[in-house]
Amino acid sequence: MAKDDLARYTLRVPKEILDKLGHIAEYNGRTKNKELEQMIKARITAFEQKHGEISIEKED
């Protein structure tokens, strides 16, 4: 995926949570952004296993 194809989203969280995310990301050898991406993917997978696949129409 090209960098320009990536959606951007500003996340506001308490500093303690961001610091803990940074610790987990470092432990896993990832950036905080990539760690969040992995967490989101895992949550989507768990949701879809329970509720069925989420269908998203792609924009042209």
Coordinates of C-alpha atoms in Angstrom, one line a residue:
M1 CA 0.0 0.0 0.0
A2 CA 1.4 3.4 -1.0
K3 CA 1.9 5.9 1.7
D4 CA -0.6 8.2 0.1
D5 CA -3.3 5.5 0.3
L6 CA -3.1 5.4 4.1
A7 CA -6.0 7.0 6.0
R8 CA -4.9 9.3 8.9
Y9 CA -6.7 9.4 12.2
T10 CA -5.8 11.5 15.2
L11 CA -6.0 9.6 18.5
R12 CA -6.3 11.3 21.8
V13 CA -5.5 9.1 24.8
P14 CA -4.0 9.6 28.3
K15 CA -0.2 9.8 28.3
E16 CA 0.0 6.7 30.6
I17 CA -1.8 4.6 28.0
L18 CA 0.4 5.9 25.2
D19 CA 3.5 5.2 27.3
K20 CA 2.3 1.6 27.9
L21 CA 1.6 1.1 24.2
G22 CA 5.1 2.3 23.5
H23 CA 6.5 -0.3 25.9
I24 CA 4.5 -3.1 24.2
A25 CA 5.5 -1.8 20.8
E26 CA 9.2 -1.7 21.7
Y27 CA 9.0 -5.2 23.2
N28 CA 7.5 -6.5 19.9
G29 CA 10.0 -4.5 17.8
R30 CA 7.4 -2.3 16.3
T31 CA 6.5 1.4 16.2
K32 CA 3.5 2.5 18.2
N33 CA 1.6 3.0 14.9
K34 CA 2.3 -0.6 13.7
E35 CA 1.5 -2.0 17.2
L36 CA -1.9 -0.2 17.1
E37 CA -2.5 -1.5 13.6
Q38 CA -1.8 -5.1 14.8
M39 CA -4.1 -4.6 17.8
I40 CA -6.9 -3.2 15.5
K41 CA -6.5 -6.2 13.1
A42 CA -6.7 -8.6 16.0
R43 CA -9.9 -6.9 17.3
I44 CA -11.5 -7.0 13.8
T45 CA -10.7 -10.7 13.4
A46 CA -12.2 -11.5 16.8
F47 CA -15.3 -9.4 16.0
E48 CA -15.8 -11.1 12.6
Q49 CA -15.3 -14.6 14.1
K50 CA -18.2 -13.8 16.5
H51 CA -20.5 -11.7 14.3
G52 CA -19.5 -12.6 10.7
E53 CA -17.4 -10.8 8.1
I54 CA -17.7 -7.0 7.9
S55 CA -18.4 -6.0 4.3
I56 CA -17.0 -2.6 3.3
E57 CA -17.6 -1.1 -0.1
K58 CA -14.4 0.3 -1.6
E59 CA -14.4 3.8 -3.0
D60 CA -13.2 4.3 -6.6

